[in-house]
Coordinates of C-alpha atoms in Angstrom, one line a residue:
Chain A
X1 CA 0.0 0.0 0.0
X2 CA 1.3 3.4 -0.9
X3 CA 1.1 6.3 1.6
X4 CA 1.3 8.9 -1.2
X5 CA -1.8 10.7 -2.1
X6 CA -3.1 10.5 -5.7
X7 CA -2.2 14.2 -6.1
X8 CA 1.4 13.7 -5.0
X9 CA 1.6 10.7 -7.4
X10 CA 0.2 12.8 -10.3
X11 CA 2.5 15.8 -9.5
X12 CA 5.7 13.7 -9.4
X13 CA 5.1 11.8 -12.6
X14 CA 7.6 9.1 -11.5
X15 CA 11.3 9.1 -11.4
X16 CA 11.7 10.3 -15.0
X17 CA 9.2 13.1 -14.4
X18 CA 7.3 12.3 -17.6
X19 CA 4.7 9.9 -16.4
X20 CA 3.3 7.6 -19.1
X21 CA 4.1 10.1 -21.9
X22 CA 6.7 7.8 -23.6
X23 CA 4.5 4.7 -23.4
X24 CA 1.4 6.6 -24.6
X25 CA 3.1 8.3 -27.5
X26 CA 4.4 4.9 -28.7
X27 CA 0.8 3.6 -28.7
X28 CA -0.8 6.7 -30.3
X29 CA 1.8 6.6 -33.2
X30 CA 1.2 2.8 -33.5
X31 CA -2.6 3.4 -33.9
X32 CA -2.0 6.1 -36.5
X33 CA 0.4 3.9 -38.4
X34 CA -2.1 1.1 -38.9
X35 CA -4.2 2.9 -41.6
X36 CA -1.3 5.0 -42.8
X37 CA 1.1 2.1 -43.5
X38 CA -1.6 0.1 -45.2
X39 CA -2.5 3.2 -47.4
X40 CA 1.2 3.8 -48.2
X41 CA 1.9 0.2 -49.2
X42 CA -1.3 0.0 -51.4
X43 CA -0.3 3.3 -53.0
X44 CA 3.3 2.1 -53.6
X45 CA 2.0 -0.9 -55.5
X46 CA 0.4 1.6 -58.0
X47 CA 3.2 4.3 -58.2
X48 CA 6.5 2.6 -57.2
X49 CA 7.3 1.5 -60.8
X50 CA 5.6 4.5 -62.5
X51 CA 7.5 7.2 -64.6
X52 CA 8.7 10.4 -63.1
X53 CA 5.7 12.7 -63.8
X54 CA 3.3 10.1 -62.4
X55 CA 5.2 9.7 -59.1
X56 CA 5.6 13.5 -58.7
X57 CA 1.9 14.0 -59.4
X58 CA 1.0 11.4 -56.8
X59 CA 3.3 12.8 -54.1
X60 CA 2.2 16.3 -55.0
X61 CA -1.6 15.8 -54.8
X62 CA -2.6 17.8 -51.6
X63 CA -4.2 14.9 -49.7
X64 CA -1.2 12.6 -50.4
X65 CA 1.3 15.3 -49.4
X66 CA -0.5 15.8 -46.1
X67 CA -0.8 12.0 -45.4
X68 CA 2.9 11.5 -46.3
X69 CA 4.1 14.2 -43.9
X70 CA 1.9 12.7 -41.1
X71 CA 3.1 9.2 -42.0
X72 CA 6.8 10.2 -42.0
X73 CA 6.4 12.1 -38.7
X74 CA 4.7 9.1 -37.1
X75 CA 7.2 6.6 -38.5
X76 CA 10.3 8.5 -37.2
X77 CA 8.7 9.3 -33.8
X78 CA 7.6 5.7 -33.4
X79 CA 11.1 4.4 -34.4
X80 CA 12.8 6.9 -32.0
X81 CA 10.7 5.7 -29.1
X82 CA 11.1 2.0 -30.0
X83 CA 14.9 2.1 -30.5
X84 CA 15.3 4.1 -27.3
X85 CA 13.7 1.3 -25.3
X86 CA 15.8 -1.3 -27.0
X87 CA 19.0 0.6 -26.3
X88 CA 18.1 1.2 -22.7
X89 CA 17.3 -2.5 -22.3
X90 CA 20.4 -3.9 -23.8
X91 CA 23.3 -1.4 -23.3
X92 CA 24.2 -1.1 -19.6
X93 CA 27.5 0.8 -19.9
X94 CA 26.5 4.3 -19.2
X95 CA 28.8 6.3 -21.5
X96 CA 28.1 3.9 -24.4
X97 CA 24.3 3.9 -23.8
X98 CA 24.1 7.7 -23.9
X99 CA 26.4 7.9 -26.9
X100 CA 24.2 5.5 -28.9
X101 CA 21.0 7.1 -27.7
X102 CA 22.1 10.6 -28.8
X103 CA 23.5 9.2 -32.1
X104 CA 20.3 7.4 -32.9
X105 CA 18.3 10.5 -32.0
X106 CA 20.4 12.7 -34.3
X107 CA 20.3 10.1 -37.2
X108 CA 16.5 9.6 -37.0
X109 CA 15.7 13.3 -36.8
X110 CA 18.1 14.0 -39.7
X111 CA 16.4 11.2 -41.8
X112 CA 12.9 12.4 -40.8
X113 CA 13.6 16.0 -41.8
X114 CA 15.2 15.0 -45.1
X115 CA 12.2 12.8 -45.9
X116 CA 9.6 15.5 -45.1
X117 CA 11.6 18.3 -46.9
X118 CA 11.8 15.9 -49.9
X119 CA 8.0 15.4 -49.9
X120 CA 7.4 19.2 -49.7
X121 CA 10.0 19.8 -52.5
X122 CA 8.3 17.2 -54.7
X123 CA 4.9 19.0 -54.0
X124 CA 6.5 22.2 -55.3
X125 CA 7.8 20.4 -58.4
X126 CA 4.3 19.1 -59.0
X127 CA 2.8 22.6 -58.8
X128 CA 5.5 24.1 -61.1
X129 CA 5.0 21.3 -63.7
X130 CA 1.2 21.7 -63.8
X131 CA 1.2 25.5 -63.5
X132 CA -1.5 25.5 -60.8
Chain B
X1 CA 30.2 2.3 -11.4
X2 CA 32.1 -0.9 -12.0
X3 CA 30.4 -3.4 -14.2
X4 CA 30.6 -7.0 -13.0
X5 CA 29.8 -9.9 -15.3
X6 CA 27.1 -11.3 -13.1
X7 CA 24.5 -13.6 -14.6
X8 CA 21.4 -11.7 -15.7
X9 CA 17.8 -12.8 -15.2
X10 CA 15.8 -14.3 -17.0
X11 CA 18.6 -16.8 -17.9
X12 CA 17.5 -17.1 -21.6
X13 CA 19.8 -20.0 -22.2
X14 CA 17.8 -22.4 -20.0
X15 CA 14.5 -21.9 -21.9
X16 CA 13.4 -23.8 -24.9
X17 CA 12.2 -21.3 -27.5
X18 CA 8.4 -21.1 -27.7
X19 CA 6.1 -19.5 -30.2
X20 CA 5.2 -16.7 -27.9
X21 CA 8.8 -15.8 -26.9
X22 CA 10.1 -16.1 -30.5
X23 CA 7.3 -13.8 -31.8
X24 CA 8.1 -11.4 -29.0
X25 CA 11.7 -11.0 -29.9
X26 CA 10.8 -10.9 -33.6
X27 CA 8.7 -7.8 -32.9
X28 CA 11.8 -6.0 -31.6
X29 CA 14.0 -7.4 -34.5
X30 CA 11.5 -6.3 -37.2
X31 CA 11.2 -2.9 -35.4
X32 CA 15.0 -2.5 -35.7
X33 CA 15.0 -3.7 -39.3
X34 CA 12.2 -1.3 -40.2
X35 CA 14.1 1.6 -38.6
X36 CA 17.1 0.8 -40.8
X37 CA 14.7 0.3 -43.7
X38 CA 13.7 3.9 -43.4
X39 CA 17.0 4.6 -45.2
X40 CA 15.4 3.1 -48.4
X41 CA 12.3 5.3 -48.0
X42 CA 14.3 8.4 -47.4
X43 CA 16.6 7.6 -50.4
X44 CA 13.6 7.0 -52.7
X45 CA 11.9 10.3 -51.6
X46 CA 15.1 12.4 -51.8
X47 CA 15.8 10.9 -55.3
X48 CA 12.4 12.0 -56.6
X49 CA 12.9 15.5 -55.0
X50 CA 16.3 15.9 -56.7
X51 CA 14.9 15.3 -60.3
X52 CA 14.2 12.8 -63.0
X53 CA 17.9 11.6 -63.4
X54 CA 18.3 10.7 -59.7
X55 CA 14.8 9.1 -59.7
X56 CA 15.8 6.9 -62.7
X57 CA 19.0 5.8 -60.8
X58 CA 17.0 5.0 -57.7
X59 CA 14.5 3.0 -59.8
X60 CA 17.3 1.0 -61.3
X61 CA 18.9 0.3 -57.9
X62 CA 15.6 -0.6 -56.2
X63 CA 14.5 -2.6 -59.2
X64 CA 17.7 -4.7 -59.3
X65 CA 17.6 -8.2 -57.7
X66 CA 19.3 -6.9 -54.6
X67 CA 17.0 -3.9 -54.3
X68 CA 14.0 -6.2 -54.7
X69 CA 15.4 -8.6 -52.1
X70 CA 15.7 -5.7 -49.6
X71 CA 12.2 -4.5 -50.4
X72 CA 10.9 -8.0 -50.0
X73 CA 12.5 -8.4 -46.5
X74 CA 11.3 -4.8 -45.7
X75 CA 7.7 -5.7 -46.7
X76 CA 7.6 -8.9 -44.6
X77 CA 9.1 -7.0 -41.6
X78 CA 6.4 -4.3 -42.0
X79 CA 3.5 -6.7 -42.3
X80 CA 4.9 -8.7 -39.3
X81 CA 5.4 -5.6 -37.1
X82 CA 1.9 -4.3 -38.2
X83 CA 0.1 -7.6 -37.4
X84 CA 1.9 -8.2 -34.1
X85 CA 1.6 -4.5 -33.2
X86 CA -2.2 -4.9 -33.4
X87 CA -1.8 -8.0 -31.2
X88 CA 0.2 -5.8 -28.7
X89 CA -2.5 -3.1 -28.8
X90 CA -5.1 -5.7 -27.7
X91 CA -2.9 -6.7 -24.8
X92 CA -2.5 -3.0 -23.9
X93 CA -6.3 -2.8 -23.7
X94 CA -6.2 -5.8 -21.3
X95 CA -7.5 -8.4 -23.9
X96 CA -6.2 -11.7 -25.0
X97 CA -4.0 -12.8 -22.1
X98 CA -5.3 -16.4 -21.9
X99 CA -2.5 -18.8 -22.9
X100 CA -4.7 -20.4 -25.6
X101 CA -5.7 -17.0 -26.9
X102 CA -2.0 -15.8 -26.9
X103 CA -1.1 -18.9 -29.1
X104 CA -4.1 -18.4 -31.4
X105 CA -3.3 -14.8 -32.0
X106 CA 0.4 -15.7 -32.4
X107 CA -0.4 -18.2 -35.2
X108 CA -2.8 -15.6 -36.7
X109 CA 0.1 -13.0 -36.8
X110 CA 2.4 -15.5 -38.6
X111 CA -0.2 -16.4 -41.2
X112 CA -1.3 -12.8 -41.8
X113 CA 2.2 -11.5 -42.2
X114 CA 3.0 -14.2 -44.8
X115 CA -0.3 -13.8 -46.6
X116 CA 0.0 -10.0 -46.8
X117 CA 3.6 -10.2 -48.0
X118 CA 2.7 -12.7 -50.8
X119 CA -0.4 -10.7 -51.7
X120 CA 1.5 -7.5 -52.0
X121 CA 4.2 -9.0 -54.2
X122 CA 1.7 -10.8 -56.4
X123 CA -0.1 -7.4 -56.9
X124 CA 3.2 -5.6 -57.5
X125 CA 4.1 -7.9 -60.3
X126 CA 0.7 -8.2 -61.9
X127 CA 0.1 -4.5 -62.3

């Protein structure tokens, strides 16, 4: 039995001071990725082998641009949270753990930003080529 | 803090692999594979963003036997992680903890990941 009041428990948010935020964000991105990943794979089946103008037009259609940005954000956030847990579980040497954690954070944020900037750039190419 | 090489619980070497434990570690393994696989996705998007020439190069690389092999493994990892991820979400909601149910959902995950992978590649080559 805990002698702490519910208020004290909620205020403290545990030793990491973030409560269930990490766990919850992992689940929310997981739920978002169920329809998004199915949509993406089905779309890829149609456009992956297509010629350049077709691929650009697909990425550049407003709905697809928006869904791709949401998909990419969810993918990289979900990957970041997941890899963080794996690293924390298996690497017990403190300096190495933090080195790997920070490296993985930098790498995933870099990749995520490149991916989203690419999608936005393709959307501009699509607009320029159709003259909208 | 000094690190001693003490034996760590849960002493994995004394357990015979079971469907549930193998699927559990596969969820992590496919998660790591998919994280590395984002390199392919980023490369593809960046190649399109840079223009028709880089896109054509990317199509050649991804369409080669090695590129297709990577994409095939990526697709199975995705469908496995997706199927087993849904199984995990049911557990998070407090459902499906009975041993028999855990085995049934486990077999369902194996079957659905294989069926979805085969289906996707049949569709990819028939269109």
